[in-house]
CSV table of C-alpha atoms in Angstrom, one decimal:
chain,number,residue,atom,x,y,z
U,1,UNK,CA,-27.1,-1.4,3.2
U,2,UNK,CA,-25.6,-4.2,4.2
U,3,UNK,CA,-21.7,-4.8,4.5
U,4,UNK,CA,-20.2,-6.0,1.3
U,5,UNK,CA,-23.0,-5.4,-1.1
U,6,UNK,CA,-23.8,-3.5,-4.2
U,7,UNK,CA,-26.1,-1.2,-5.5
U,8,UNK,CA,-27.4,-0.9,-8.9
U,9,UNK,CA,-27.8,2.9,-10.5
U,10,UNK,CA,-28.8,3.9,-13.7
U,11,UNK,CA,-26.3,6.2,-15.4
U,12,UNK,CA,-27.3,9.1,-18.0
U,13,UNK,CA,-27.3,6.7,-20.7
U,14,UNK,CA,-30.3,4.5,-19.0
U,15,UNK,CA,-27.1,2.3,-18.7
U,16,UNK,CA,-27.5,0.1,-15.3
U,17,UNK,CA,-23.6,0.4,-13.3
U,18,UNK,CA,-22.4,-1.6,-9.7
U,19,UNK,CA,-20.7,0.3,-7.3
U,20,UNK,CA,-18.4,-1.8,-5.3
U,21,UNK,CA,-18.7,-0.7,-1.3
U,22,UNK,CA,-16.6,-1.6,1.3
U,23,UNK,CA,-17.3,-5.4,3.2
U,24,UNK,CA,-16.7,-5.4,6.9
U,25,UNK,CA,-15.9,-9.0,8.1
U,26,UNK,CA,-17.3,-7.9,11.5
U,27,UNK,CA,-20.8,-8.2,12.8
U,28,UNK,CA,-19.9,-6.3,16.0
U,29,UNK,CA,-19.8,-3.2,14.5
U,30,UNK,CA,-23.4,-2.7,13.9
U,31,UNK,CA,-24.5,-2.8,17.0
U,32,UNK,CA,-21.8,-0.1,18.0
U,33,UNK,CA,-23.5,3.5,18.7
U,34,UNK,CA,-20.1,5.0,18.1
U,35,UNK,CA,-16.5,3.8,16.6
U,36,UNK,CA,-13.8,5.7,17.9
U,37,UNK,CA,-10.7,5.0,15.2
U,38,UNK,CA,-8.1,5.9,18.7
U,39,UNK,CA,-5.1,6.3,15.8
U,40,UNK,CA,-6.5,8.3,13.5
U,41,UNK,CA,-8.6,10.4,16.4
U,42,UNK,CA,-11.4,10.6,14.5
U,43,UNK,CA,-15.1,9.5,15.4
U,44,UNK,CA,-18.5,8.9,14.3
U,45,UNK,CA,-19.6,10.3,17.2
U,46,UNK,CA,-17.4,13.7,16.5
U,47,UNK,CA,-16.7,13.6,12.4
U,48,UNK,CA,-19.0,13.6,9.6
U,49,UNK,CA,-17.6,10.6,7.3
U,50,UNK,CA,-19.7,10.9,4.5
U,51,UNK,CA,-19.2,14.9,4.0
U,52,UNK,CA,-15.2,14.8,4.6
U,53,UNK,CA,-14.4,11.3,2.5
U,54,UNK,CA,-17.7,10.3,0.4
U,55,UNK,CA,-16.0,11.7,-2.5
U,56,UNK,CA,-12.8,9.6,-2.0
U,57,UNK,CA,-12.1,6.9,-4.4
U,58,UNK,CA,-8.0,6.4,-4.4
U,59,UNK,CA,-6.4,6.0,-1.1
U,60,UNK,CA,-2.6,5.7,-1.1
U,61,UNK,CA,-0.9,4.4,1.5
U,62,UNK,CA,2.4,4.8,2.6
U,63,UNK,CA,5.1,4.4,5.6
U,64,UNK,CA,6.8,8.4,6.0
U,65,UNK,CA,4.5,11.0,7.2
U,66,UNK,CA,6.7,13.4,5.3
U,67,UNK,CA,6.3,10.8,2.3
U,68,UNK,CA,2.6,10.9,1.9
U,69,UNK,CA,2.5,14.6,2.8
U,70,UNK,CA,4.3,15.1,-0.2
U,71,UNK,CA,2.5,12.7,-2.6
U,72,UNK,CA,-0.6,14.8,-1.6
U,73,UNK,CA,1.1,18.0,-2.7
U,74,UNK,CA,2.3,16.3,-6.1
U,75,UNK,CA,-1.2,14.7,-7.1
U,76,UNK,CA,-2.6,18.4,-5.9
U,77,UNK,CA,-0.6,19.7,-9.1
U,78,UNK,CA,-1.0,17.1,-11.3
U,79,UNK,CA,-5.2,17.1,-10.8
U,80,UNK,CA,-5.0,20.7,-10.8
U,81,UNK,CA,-6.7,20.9,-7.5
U,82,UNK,CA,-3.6,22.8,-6.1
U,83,UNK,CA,-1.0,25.2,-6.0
U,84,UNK,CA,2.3,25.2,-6.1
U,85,UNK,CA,3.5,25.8,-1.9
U,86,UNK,CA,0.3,24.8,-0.8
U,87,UNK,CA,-0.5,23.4,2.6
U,88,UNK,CA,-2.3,20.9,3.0
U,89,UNK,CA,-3.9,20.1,6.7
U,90,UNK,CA,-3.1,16.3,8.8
U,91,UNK,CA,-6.4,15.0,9.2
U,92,UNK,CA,-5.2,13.1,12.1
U,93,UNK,CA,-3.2,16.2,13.8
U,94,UNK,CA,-5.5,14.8,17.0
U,95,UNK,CA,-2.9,12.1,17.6
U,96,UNK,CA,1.0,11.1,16.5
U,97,UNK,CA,0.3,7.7,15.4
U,98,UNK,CA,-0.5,8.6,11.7
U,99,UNK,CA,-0.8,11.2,9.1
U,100,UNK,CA,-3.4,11.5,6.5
U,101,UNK,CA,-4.4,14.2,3.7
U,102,UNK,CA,-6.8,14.7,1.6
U,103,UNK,CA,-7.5,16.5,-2.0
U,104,UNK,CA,-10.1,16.0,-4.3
U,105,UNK,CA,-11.3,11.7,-4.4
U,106,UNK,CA,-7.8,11.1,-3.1
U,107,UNK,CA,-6.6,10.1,0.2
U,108,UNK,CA,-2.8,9.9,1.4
U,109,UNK,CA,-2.4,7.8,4.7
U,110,UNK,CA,1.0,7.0,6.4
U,111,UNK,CA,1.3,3.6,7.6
U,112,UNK,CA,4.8,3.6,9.9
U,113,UNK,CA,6.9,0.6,9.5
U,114,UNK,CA,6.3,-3.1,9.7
U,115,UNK,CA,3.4,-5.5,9.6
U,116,UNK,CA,2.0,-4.1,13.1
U,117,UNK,CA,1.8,-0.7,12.7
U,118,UNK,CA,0.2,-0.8,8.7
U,119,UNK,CA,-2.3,-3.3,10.3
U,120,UNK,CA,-3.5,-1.1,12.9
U,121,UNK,CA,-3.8,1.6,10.4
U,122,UNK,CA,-5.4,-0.1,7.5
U,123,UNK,CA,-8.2,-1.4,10.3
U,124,UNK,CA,-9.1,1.9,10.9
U,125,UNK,CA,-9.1,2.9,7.4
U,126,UNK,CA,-11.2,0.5,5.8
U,127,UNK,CA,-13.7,1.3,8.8
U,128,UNK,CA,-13.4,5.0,8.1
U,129,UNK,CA,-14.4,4.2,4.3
U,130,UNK,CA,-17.3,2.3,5.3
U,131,UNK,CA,-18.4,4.6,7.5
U,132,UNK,CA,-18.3,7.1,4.5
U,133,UNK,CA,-20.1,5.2,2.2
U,134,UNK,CA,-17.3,5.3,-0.4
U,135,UNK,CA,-17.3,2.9,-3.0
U,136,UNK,CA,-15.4,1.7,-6.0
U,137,UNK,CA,-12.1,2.1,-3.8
U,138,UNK,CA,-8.5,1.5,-5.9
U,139,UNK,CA,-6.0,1.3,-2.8
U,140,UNK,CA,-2.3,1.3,-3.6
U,141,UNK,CA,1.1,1.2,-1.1
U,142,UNK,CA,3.7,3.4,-2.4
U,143,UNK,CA,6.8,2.5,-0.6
U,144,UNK,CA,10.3,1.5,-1.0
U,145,UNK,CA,11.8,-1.4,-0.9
U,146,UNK,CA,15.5,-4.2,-1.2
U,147,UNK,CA,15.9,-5.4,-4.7
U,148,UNK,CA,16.5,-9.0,-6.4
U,149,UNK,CA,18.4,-9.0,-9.3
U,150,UNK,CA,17.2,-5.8,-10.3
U,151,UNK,CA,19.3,-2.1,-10.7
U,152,UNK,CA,18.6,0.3,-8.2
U,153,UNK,CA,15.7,2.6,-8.8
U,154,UNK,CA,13.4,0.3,-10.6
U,155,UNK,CA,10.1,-0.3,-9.5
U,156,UNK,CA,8.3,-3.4,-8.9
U,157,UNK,CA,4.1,-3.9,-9.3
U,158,UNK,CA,3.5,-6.8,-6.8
U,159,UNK,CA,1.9,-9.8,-8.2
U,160,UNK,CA,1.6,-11.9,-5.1
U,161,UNK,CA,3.1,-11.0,-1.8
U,162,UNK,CA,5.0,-13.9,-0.6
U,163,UNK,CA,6.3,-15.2,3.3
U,164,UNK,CA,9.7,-15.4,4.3
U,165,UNK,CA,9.6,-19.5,3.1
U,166,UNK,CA,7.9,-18.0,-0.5
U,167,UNK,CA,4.6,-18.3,0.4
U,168,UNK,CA,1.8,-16.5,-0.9
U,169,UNK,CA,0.0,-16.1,2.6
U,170,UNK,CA,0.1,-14.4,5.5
U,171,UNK,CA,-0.2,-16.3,9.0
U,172,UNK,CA,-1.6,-14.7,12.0
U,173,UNK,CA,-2.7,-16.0,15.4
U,174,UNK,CA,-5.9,-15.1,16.0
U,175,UNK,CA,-7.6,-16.4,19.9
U,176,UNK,CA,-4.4,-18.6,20.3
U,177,UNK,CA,-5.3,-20.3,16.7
U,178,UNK,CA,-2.8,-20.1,13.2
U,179,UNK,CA,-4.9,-18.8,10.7
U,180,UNK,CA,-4.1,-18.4,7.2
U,181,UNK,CA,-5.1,-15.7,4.4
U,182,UNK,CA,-4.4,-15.2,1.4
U,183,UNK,CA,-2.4,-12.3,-0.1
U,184,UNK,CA,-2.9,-11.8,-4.2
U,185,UNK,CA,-3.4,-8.7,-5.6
U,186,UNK,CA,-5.6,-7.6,-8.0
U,187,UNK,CA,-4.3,-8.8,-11.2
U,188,UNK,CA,-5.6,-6.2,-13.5
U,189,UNK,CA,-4.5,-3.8,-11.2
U,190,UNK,CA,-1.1,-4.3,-11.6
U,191,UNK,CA,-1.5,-4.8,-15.6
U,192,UNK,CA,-2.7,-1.3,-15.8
U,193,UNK,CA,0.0,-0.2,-13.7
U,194,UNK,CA,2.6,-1.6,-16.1
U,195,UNK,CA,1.0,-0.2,-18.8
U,196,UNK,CA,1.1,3.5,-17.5
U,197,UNK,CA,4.7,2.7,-16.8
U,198,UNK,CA,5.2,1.6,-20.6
U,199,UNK,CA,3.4,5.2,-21.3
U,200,UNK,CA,5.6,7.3,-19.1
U,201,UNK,CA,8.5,5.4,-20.2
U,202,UNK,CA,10.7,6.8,-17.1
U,203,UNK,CA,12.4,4.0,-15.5
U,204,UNK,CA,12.3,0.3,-15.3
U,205,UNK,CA,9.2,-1.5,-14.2
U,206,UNK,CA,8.7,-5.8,-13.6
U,207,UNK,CA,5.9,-7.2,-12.3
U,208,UNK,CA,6.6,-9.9,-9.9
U,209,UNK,CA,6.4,-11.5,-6.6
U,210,UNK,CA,6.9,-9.5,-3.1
U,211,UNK,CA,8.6,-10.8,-0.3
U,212,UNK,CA,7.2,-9.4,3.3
U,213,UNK,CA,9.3,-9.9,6.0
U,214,UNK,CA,8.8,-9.4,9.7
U,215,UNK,CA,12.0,-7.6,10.2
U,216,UNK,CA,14.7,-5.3,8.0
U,217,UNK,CA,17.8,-7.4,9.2
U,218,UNK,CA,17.7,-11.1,10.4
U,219,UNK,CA,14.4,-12.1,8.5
U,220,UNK,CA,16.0,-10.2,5.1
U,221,UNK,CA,19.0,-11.6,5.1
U,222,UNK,CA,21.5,-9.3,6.3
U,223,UNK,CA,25.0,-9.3,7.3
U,224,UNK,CA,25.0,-5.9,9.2
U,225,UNK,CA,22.4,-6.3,11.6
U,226,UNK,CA,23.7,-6.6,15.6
U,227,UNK,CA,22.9,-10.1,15.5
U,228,UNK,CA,23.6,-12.5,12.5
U,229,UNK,CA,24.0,-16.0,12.8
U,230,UNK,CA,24.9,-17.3,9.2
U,231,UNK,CA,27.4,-16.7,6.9
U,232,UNK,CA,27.8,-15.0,3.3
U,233,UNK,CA,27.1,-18.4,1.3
U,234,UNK,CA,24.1,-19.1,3.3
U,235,UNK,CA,22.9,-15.4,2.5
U,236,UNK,CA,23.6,-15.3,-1.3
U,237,UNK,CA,22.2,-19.0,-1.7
U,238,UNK,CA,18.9,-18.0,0.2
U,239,UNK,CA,18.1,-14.8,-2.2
U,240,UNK,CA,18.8,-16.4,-4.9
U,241,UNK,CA,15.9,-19.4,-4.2
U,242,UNK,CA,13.9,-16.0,-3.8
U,243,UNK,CA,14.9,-15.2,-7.0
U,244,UNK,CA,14.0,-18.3,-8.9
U,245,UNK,CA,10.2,-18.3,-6.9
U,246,UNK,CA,9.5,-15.0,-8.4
U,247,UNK,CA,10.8,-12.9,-5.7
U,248,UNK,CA,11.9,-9.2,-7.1
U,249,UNK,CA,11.8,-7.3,-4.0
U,250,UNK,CA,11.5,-7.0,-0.1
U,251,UNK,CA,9.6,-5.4,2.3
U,252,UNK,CA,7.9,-5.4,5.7
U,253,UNK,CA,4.1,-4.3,5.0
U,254,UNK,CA,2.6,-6.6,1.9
U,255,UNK,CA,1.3,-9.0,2.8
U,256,UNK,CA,-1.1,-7.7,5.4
U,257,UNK,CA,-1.9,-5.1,3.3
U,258,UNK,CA,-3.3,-7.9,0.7
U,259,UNK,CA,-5.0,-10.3,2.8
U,260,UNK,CA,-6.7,-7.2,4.7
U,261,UNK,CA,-8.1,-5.6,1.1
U,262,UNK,CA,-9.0,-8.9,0.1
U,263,UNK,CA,-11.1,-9.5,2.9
U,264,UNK,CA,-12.5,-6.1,2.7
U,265,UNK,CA,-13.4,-6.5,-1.4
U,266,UNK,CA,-10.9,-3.3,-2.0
U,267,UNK,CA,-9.3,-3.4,-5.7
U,268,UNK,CA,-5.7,-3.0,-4.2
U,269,UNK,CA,-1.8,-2.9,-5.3
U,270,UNK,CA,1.3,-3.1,-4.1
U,271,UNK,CA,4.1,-0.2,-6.0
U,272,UNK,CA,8.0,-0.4,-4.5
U,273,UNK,CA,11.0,1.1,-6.0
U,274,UNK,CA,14.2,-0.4,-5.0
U,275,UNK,CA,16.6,1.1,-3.4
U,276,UNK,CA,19.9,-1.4,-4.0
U,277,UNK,CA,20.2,-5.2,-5.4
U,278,UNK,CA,20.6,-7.4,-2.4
U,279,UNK,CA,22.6,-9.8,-4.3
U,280,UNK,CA,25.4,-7.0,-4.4
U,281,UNK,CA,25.0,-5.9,-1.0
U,282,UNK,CA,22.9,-4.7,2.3
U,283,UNK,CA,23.6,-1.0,3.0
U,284,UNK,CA,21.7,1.5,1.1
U,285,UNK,CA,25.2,3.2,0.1
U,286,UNK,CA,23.4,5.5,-2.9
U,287,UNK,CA,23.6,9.7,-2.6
U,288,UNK,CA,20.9,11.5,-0.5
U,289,UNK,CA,19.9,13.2,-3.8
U,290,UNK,CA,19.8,9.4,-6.2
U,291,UNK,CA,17.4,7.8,-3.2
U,292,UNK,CA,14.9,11.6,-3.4
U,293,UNK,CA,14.7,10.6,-6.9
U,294,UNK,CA,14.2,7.0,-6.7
U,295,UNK,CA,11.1,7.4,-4.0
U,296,UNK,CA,9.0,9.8,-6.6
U,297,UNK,CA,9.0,7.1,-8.9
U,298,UNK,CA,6.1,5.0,-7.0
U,299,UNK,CA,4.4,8.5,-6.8
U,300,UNK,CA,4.4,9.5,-10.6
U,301,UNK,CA,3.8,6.0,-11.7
U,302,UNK,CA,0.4,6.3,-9.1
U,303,UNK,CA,0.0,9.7,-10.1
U,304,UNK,CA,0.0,9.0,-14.0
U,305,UNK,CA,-2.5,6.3,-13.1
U,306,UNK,CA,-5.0,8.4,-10.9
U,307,UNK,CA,-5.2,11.0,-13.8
U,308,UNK,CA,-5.1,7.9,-16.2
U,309,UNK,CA,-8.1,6.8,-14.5
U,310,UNK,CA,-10.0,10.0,-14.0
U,311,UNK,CA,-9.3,11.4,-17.9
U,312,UNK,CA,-6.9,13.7,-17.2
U,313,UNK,CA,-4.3,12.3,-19.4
């Protein structure tokens, strides 16, 4: 089957039901006997995708190792497809680069940090679900993140990832040439999301616009970084326009993540806690025990939504 299509099947009603695969936008591949994925170190030379991931159909992504090791555990419970204490094997103990785990349809990747290293992984990824044969993929980045005029520990469901001048695009140099992409999410998506927010009725949930930076100090306008070149005023002034674009929060992986599932036709969003209000400061100043708390957040909200999804609710 070619890349990018879909195939009809009739379900037990006689009822006629499009599966969504994954679209590779490389015609290289195909005439490759063997793709190594060198960060994961995993093959389809050495690995058998379609028996150890055809089943998946939620991958969540994140940046900690220990992070996604954990969600795994927590969805384990909440599916009832594990125990409490359970361990639950890296996938990728073949290299350091990345972790991943697996339980049931769902798949928790770490990504590291920055636009790089989540680009390198999410290559190799939406290979390794091709290879598979999955379809009908919901990806979602779990992560944290520098509020906008929010209170600590609210989460934001991107709507559009946004460049450091507000843009919703990410530009990349591709063969010495600028080339632009864009970086909307699935707008659905992100509805749903809010709505299983509304139904756990936790914490504070917006929707609104991400801002992806390629850097945690100069390019987020901080004051506590070794090198800093403008003043206060300057700062304040400049997230505040952020503010008034749509901006709610910052991070460093967005907007590759979008234009990369776009391309690839993968239904995909974008779930952040923040961890302080950047108009009241830079350091992230809250207690070891407030900022545990805050990062489950993404994870139940994702959580409530896989079992949302798969009628377990």
């Amino acid at each position: 089957m070619a890349p990018g299509s879909s195939n009809e099947k009739n379900t037990d009603d006689g009822q006629a039901s499009k599966e969504n695969f994954i679209h590779l936008c490389n015609p290289h591949l195909e005439k490759m006997k063997e793709d190594i994925l060198y960060h994961f170190a995993l093959g389809t030379g050495t690995h058998d995708f379609p028996s150890l991931f055809g089943d998946v159909k939620f991958v969540c992504v994140g940046g900690s190792p220990s992070r996604m090791k954990a969600f795994i555990a927590y969805i384990a419970e909440e599916l009832g497809l594990g125990t409490p204490g359970c361990d639950y094997p890296n996938i990728c103990a073949g290299t350091d680069r990345y972790a991943m785990y697996k339980v049931g349809p769902v798949l928790s990747v770490s990504h590291g940090m920055g636009i790089p290293s989540i680009s390198i992984m999410l290559h190799e990824l939406i290979k390794l679900l091709y290879h598979a044969k999955c379809s009908d993929i919901t990806i979602i980045r779990i992560g944290t993140s520098g509020g906008i005029g929010l209170k600590p520990g609210s989460v934001v469901i991107t709507r559009q990832s946004v460049d450091a001048t507000f843009k919703p695009q990410l530009e990349q140099v591709v063969l010495g040439r600028t080339v632009i992409r864009s970086t909307n999410l699935d707008e659905q998506l992100a509805k749903d999301l809010m709505q299983c927010s509304k139904e756990i009725g936790q914490f504070n949930t917006v929707i609104g616009n991400t801002m992806c930076t390629l850097d945690f100090y100069e390019g987020q306008g901080r004051l506590d970084g070794a090198i800093c070149l403008y003043d206060e005023e300057e700062k304040l002034q400049y997230l505040k326009n952020a503010y008034e674009s749509g901006v709610r929060n910052i991070e460093m992986e967005s907007s590759v993540f979008a234009a990369m599932c776009n391309l690839s036709g993968l239904k995909a969003a974008v779930v952040c806690v923040t961890l302080l209000n950047r108009l009241e400061g830079d350091q992230i100043s809250s207690p070891h025990d407030v900022l545990v708390e805050y990062q489950k957040r993404p994870q139940k909200l994702v959580g409530y939504f896989i079992k949302k999804s798969l009628g377990k609710v």
